[in-house]
Short mmCIF file of C-alpha atoms in Angstrom, two decimals:
data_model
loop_
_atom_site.label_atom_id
_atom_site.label_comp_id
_atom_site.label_asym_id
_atom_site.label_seq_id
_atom_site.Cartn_x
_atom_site.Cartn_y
_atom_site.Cartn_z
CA UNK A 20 57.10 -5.75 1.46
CA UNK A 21 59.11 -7.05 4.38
CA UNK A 22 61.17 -8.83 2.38
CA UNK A 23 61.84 -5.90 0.42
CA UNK A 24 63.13 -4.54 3.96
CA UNK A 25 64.69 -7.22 5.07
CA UNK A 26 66.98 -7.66 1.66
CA UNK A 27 69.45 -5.11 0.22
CA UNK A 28 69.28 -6.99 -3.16
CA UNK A 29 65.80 -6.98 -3.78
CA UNK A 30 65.09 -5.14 -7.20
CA UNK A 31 64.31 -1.78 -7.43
CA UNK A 32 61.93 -2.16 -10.38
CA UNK A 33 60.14 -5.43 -8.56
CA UNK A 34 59.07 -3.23 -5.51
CA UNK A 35 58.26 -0.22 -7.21
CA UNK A 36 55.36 -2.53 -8.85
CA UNK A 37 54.71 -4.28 -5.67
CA UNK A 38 54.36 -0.99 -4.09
CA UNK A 39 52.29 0.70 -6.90
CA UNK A 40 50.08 -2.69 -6.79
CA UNK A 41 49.30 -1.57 -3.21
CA UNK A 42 48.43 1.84 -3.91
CA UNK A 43 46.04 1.28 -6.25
CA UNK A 44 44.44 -1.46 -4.18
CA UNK A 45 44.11 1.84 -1.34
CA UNK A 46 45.87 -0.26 1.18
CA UNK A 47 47.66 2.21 3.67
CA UNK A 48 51.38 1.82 2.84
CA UNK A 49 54.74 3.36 3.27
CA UNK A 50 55.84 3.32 -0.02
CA UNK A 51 56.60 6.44 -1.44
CA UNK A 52 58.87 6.85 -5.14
CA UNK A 53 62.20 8.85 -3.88
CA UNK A 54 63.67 11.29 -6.39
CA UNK A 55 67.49 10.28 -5.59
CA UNK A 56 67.75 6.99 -5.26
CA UNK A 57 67.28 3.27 -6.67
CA UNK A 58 67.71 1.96 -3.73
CA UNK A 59 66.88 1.65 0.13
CA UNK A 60 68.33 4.75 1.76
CA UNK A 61 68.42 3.79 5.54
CA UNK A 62 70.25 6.73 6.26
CA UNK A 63 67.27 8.54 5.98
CA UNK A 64 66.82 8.07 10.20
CA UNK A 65 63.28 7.15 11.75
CA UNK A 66 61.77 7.63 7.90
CA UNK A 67 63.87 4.92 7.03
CA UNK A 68 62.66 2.78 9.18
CA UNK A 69 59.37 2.54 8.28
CA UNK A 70 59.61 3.90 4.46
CA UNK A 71 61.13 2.04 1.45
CA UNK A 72 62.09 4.60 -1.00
CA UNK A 73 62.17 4.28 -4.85
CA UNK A 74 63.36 6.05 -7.66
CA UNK A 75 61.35 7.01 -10.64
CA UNK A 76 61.59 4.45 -13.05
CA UNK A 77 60.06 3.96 -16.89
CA UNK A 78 58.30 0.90 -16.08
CA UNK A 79 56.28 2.50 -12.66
CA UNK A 80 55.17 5.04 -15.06
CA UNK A 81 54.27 2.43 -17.83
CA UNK A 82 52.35 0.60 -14.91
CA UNK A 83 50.77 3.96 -14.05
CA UNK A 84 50.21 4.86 -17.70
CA UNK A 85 48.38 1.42 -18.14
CA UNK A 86 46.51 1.32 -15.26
CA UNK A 87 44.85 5.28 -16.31
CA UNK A 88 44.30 3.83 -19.96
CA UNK A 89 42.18 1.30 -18.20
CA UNK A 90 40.21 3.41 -15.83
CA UNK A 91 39.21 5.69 -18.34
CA UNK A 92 38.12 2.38 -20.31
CA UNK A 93 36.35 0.52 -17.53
CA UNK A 94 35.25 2.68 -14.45
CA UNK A 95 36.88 0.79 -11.55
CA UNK A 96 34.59 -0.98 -9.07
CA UNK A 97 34.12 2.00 -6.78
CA UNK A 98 32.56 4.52 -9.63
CA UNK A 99 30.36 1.33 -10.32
CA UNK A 100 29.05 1.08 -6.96
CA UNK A 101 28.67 4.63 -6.89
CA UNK A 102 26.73 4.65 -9.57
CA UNK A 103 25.01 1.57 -8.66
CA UNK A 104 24.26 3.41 -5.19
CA UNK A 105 23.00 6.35 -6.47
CA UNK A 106 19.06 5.55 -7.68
CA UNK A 107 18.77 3.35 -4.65
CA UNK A 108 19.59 6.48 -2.08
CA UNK A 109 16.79 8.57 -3.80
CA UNK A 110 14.27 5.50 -2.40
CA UNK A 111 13.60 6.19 1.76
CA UNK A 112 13.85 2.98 3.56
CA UNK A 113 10.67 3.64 5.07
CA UNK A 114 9.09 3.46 2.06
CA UNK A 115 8.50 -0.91 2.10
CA UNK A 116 7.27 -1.13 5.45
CA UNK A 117 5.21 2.18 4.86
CA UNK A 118 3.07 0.36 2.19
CA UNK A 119 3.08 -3.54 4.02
CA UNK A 120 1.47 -1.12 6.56
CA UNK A 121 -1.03 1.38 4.77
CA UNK A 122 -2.17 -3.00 2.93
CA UNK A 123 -2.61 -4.13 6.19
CA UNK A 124 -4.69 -1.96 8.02
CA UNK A 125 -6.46 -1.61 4.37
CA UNK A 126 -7.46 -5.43 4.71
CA UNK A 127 -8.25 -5.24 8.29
CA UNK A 128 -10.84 -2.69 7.72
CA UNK A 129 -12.51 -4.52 5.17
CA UNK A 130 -12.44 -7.80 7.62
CA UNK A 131 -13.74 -5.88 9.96
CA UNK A 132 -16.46 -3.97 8.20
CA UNK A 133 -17.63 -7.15 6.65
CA UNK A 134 -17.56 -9.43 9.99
CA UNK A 135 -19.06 -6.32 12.33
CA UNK A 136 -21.18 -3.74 10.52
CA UNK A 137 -24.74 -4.10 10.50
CA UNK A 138 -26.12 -6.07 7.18
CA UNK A 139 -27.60 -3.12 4.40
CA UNK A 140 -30.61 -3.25 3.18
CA UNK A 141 -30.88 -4.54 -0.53
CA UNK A 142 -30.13 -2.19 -3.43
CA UNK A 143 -33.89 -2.92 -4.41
CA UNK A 144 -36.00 -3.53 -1.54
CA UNK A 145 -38.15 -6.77 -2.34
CA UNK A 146 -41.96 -5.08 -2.53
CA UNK A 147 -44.65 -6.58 -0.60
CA UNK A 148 -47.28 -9.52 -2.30
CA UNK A 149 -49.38 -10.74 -0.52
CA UNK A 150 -51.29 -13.90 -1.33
CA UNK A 151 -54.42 -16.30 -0.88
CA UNK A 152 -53.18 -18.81 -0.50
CA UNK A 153 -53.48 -20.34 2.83
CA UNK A 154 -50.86 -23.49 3.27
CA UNK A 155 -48.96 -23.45 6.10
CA UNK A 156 -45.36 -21.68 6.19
CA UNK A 157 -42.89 -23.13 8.79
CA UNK A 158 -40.47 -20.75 10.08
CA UNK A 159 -37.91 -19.65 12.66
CA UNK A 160 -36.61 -16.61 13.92
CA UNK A 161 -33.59 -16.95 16.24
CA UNK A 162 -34.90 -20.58 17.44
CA UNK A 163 -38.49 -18.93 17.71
CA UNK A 164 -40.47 -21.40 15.27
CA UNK A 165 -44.05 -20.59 13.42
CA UNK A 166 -46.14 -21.97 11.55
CA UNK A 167 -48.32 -19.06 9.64
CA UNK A 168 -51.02 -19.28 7.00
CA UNK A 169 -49.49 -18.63 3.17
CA UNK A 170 -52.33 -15.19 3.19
CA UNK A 171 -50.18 -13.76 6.61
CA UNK A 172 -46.83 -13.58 5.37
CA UNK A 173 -46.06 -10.31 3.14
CA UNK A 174 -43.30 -11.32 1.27
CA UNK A 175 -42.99 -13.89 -1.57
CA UNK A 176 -39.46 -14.70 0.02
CA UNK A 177 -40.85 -15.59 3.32
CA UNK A 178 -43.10 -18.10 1.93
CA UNK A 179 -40.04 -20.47 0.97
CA UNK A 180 -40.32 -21.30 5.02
CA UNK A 181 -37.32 -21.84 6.79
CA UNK A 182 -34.35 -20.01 8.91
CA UNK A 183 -34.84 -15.59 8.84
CA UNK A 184 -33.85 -13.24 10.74
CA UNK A 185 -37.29 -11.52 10.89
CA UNK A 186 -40.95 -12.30 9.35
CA UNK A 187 -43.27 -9.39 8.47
CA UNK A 188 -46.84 -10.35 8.27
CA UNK A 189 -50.49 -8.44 7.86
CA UNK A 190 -53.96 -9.37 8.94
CA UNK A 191 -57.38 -7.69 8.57
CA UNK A 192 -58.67 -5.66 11.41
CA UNK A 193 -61.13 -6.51 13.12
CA UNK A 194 -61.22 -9.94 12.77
CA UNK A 195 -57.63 -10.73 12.22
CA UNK A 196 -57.99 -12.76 9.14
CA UNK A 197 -55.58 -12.96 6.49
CA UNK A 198 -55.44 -11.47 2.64
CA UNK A 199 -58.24 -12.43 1.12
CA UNK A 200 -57.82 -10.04 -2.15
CA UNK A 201 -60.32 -7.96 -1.13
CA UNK A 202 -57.54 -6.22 0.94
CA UNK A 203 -55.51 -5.01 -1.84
CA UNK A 204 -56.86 -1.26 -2.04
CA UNK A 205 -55.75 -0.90 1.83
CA UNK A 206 -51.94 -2.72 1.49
CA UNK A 207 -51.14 -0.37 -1.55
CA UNK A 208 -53.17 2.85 -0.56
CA UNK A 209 -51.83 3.32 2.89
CA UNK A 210 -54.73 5.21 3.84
CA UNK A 211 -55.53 7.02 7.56
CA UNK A 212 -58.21 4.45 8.04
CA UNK A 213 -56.56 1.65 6.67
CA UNK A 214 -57.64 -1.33 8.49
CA UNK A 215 -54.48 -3.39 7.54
CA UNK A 216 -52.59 -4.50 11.09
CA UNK A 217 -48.73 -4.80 9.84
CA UNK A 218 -46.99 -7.01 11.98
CA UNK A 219 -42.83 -8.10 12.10
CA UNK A 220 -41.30 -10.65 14.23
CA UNK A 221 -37.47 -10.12 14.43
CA UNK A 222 -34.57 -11.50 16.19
CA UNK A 223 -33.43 -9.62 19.19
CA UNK A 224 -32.41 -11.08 21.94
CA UNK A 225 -31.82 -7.63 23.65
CA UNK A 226 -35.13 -6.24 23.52
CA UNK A 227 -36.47 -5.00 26.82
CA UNK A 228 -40.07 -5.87 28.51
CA UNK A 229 -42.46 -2.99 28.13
CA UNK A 230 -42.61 -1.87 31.75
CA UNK A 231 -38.92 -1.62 32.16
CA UNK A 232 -37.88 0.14 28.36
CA UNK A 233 -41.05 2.49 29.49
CA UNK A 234 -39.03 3.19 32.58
CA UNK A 235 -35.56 3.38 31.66
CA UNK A 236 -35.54 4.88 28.04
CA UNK A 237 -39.14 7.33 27.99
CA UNK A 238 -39.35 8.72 30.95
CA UNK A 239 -36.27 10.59 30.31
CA UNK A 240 -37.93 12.17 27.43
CA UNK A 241 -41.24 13.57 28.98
CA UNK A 242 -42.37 16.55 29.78
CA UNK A 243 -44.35 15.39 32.86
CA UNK A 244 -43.40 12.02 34.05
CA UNK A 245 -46.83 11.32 35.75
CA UNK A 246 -48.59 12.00 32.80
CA UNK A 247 -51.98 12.77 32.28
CA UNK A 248 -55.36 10.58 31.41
CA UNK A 249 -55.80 10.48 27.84
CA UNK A 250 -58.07 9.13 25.73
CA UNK A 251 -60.08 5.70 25.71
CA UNK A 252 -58.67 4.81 29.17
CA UNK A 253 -55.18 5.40 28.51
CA UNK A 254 -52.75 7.31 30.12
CA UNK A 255 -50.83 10.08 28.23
CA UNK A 256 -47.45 11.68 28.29
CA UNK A 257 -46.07 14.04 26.07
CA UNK A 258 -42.52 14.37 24.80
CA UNK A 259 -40.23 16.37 24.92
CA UNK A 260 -39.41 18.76 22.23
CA UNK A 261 -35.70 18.38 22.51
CA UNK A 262 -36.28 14.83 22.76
CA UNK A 263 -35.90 12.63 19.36
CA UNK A 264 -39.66 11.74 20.00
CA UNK A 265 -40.94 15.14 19.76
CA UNK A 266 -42.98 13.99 16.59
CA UNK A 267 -45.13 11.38 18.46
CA UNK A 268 -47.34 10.66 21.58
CA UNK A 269 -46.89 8.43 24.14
CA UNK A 270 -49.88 6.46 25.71
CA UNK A 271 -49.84 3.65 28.61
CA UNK A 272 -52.61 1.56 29.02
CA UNK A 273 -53.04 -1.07 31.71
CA UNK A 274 -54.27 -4.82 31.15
CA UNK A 275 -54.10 -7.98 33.43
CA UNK A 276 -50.99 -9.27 31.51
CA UNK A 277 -49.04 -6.15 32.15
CA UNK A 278 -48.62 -2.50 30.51
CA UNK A 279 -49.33 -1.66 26.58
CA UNK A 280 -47.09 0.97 25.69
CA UNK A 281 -48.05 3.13 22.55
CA UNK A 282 -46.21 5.63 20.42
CA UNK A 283 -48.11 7.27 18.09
CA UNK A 284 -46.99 9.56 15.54
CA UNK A 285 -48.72 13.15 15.70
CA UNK A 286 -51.28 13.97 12.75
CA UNK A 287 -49.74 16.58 10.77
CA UNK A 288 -49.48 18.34 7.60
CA UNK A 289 -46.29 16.14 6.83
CA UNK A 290 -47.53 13.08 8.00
CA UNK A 291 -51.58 12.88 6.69
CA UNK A 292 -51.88 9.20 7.71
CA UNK A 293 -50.39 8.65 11.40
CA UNK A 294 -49.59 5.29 12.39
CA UNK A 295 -49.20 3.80 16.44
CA UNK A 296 -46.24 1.39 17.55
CA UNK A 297 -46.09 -1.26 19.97
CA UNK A 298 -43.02 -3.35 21.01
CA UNK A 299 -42.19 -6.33 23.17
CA UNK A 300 -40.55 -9.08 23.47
CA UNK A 301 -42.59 -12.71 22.80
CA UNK A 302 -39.15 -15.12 23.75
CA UNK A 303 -35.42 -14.92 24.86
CA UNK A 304 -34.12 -14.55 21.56
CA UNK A 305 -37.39 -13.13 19.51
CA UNK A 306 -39.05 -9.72 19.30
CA UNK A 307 -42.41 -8.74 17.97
CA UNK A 308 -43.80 -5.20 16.59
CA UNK A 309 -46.88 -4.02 15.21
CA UNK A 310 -48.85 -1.00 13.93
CA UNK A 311 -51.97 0.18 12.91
CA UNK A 312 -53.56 3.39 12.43
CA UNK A 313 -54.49 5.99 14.73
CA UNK A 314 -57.55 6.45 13.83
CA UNK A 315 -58.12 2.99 15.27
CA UNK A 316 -56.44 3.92 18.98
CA UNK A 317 -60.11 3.32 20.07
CA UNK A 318 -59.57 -0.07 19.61
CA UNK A 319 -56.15 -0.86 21.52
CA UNK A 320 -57.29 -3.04 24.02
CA UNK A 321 -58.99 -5.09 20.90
CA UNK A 322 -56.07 -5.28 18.90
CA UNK A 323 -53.91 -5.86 21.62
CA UNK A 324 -56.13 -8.96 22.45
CA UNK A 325 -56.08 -10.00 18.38
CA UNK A 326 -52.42 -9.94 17.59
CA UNK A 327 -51.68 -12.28 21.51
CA UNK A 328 -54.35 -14.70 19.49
CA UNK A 329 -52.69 -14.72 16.39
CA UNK A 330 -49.10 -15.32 17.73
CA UNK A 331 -50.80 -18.12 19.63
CA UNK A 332 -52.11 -19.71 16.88
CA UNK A 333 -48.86 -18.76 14.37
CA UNK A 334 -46.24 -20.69 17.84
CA UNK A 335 -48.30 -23.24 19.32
CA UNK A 336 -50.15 -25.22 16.13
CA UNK A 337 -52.11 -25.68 13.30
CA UNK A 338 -55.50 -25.76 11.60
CA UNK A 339 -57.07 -28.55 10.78
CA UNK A 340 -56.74 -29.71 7.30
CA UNK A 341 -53.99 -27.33 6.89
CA UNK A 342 -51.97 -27.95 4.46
CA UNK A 343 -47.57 -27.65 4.73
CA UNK A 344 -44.35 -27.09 3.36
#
């Protein structure tokens, strides 16, 4: 356009189309079509200056007549981007990283569910069988290795030997044998004076000694922390009934090798057949627990001395002419 400016001669027509050219492009201009004139009108003072003014002329409006024909045709690139625009602005932009998010902590909470919540037990639990047979077993629990008689173990899994993380075993009170057959009223029946000893060595290598979980965790939970003598030379403390043991007994009795520390479930309408706990540790890394019946609390100090033998026997060796896999 400067040289439009800058020469007198420069045809009207030529920079009418230049200057329509511009307009439609939307470039900021000062052309403007002048109603008097074909040519530059520098008289026209400081408007002059920086306007070029053109008269109407038949092929502008062609040009303009054109140019509508082809809008109405072909929407110009603005309408299309418009219209291209429109969908996307009815998405938020939050919307992407809303859902990488909601996936992410999705997948974290499986990884950790799977990596730190405790294992479930099996949709069918596997039912106990016990057998005769009396080769020898070898397992571990946590690094804690025995070797148990076939007729201890109560499982049919447990008999395939190896790595677990716990081993649940019976023997015959009051000789501590193992299933024999004869047994198989008692293990089924669960009867008061069952004289089946149920047994489970686990791993836990966070399991307190007697004397100090009898200190730290029951005590809290008695009614009279000196207790009172009980029966069969033991010592007995009652809980309390706000306590979560309020459905069981608590009796201490004393041997050379330390404390014995009972819990015994009450008799009761609800529970007909009553069953006493004991709990210790036998290693760094191992736990044992057993139970029997409480009709049989005469005979702690007897089964206390029965179950020591078998563990013995089932961590330091062998019988003779034992047989193993």
């Amino acid at each position: 356009m400067q040289g439009c400016r800058a020469h007198a001669r420069c045809r009207p027509n030529f920079c009418a189309i230049l200057g329509h050219i511009f307009a439609l492009a939307g470039l900021p201009s000062n052309f403007r079509p002048a109603a008097h004139s074909g040519h530059m009108t520098p008289g026209n003072g400081a408007q002059a200056r920086g306007s070029i003014y053109f008269t109407q002329n038949p092929m502008l409006d062609r040009a303009k007549e054109m140019t509508r024909a082809t809008n109405r045709g072909f929407p110009s690139a603005m309408s299309q981007n418009e219209d291209i625009d429109g969908p996307i602005r009815q998405h938020s932009g939050w919307l992407i990283p809303l859902g990488v998010f909601i996936v992410t902590t999705g997948l974290s909470a499986l990884f950790l569910l799977y990596y730190l919540a405790p294992v479930p037990p099996s949709f069918v639990k596997e039912q106990s069988s016990p057998t005769t047979a009396t080769d020898i077993v070898n397992l571990r629990v946590n690094g804690y290795e025995l070797r148990v008689p076939a007729n201890y173990l109560l499982y049919r899994s447990a008999r395939q030997g190896g790595e677990s993380k716990e081993v649940a075993l019976i023997s015959v009170f009051p000789d501590f044998r193992g299933y024999d057959g004869s047994d198989a009223g008692d293990v089924a029946d669960n009867a008061p004076d069952s004289s089946i000893i149920y047994l489970l060595v686990r791993d836990d290598a966070m399991d307190l000694p007697e004397k100090e979980r009898f200190d730290r965790i029951y005590l809290n939970y008695v009614v009279n922390q000196q207790g009172a003598p009980g029966p069969f030379g033991l010592t007995q403390y009652a809980f309390r009934e706000d306590s979560g043991y309020r459905g069981e007994d608590l009796f201490v009795g004393q041997t050379p090798a330390g404390p014995v520390v009972l819990r015994c479930v009450k008799l009761s309408d609800r529970v007909p057949s009553p069953s006493c706990l004991r709990d210790y540790p036998v290693s760094k890394t191992a736990a044992i627990s057993y139970r029997f019946k409480r009709t049989h609390l005469s005979d702690w100090r007897a089964i206390n001395d029965g179950v020591n033998a078998l563990l013995r026997q089932f961590h330091g060796g062998k019988k003779a002419g034992a047989q193993e896999r």
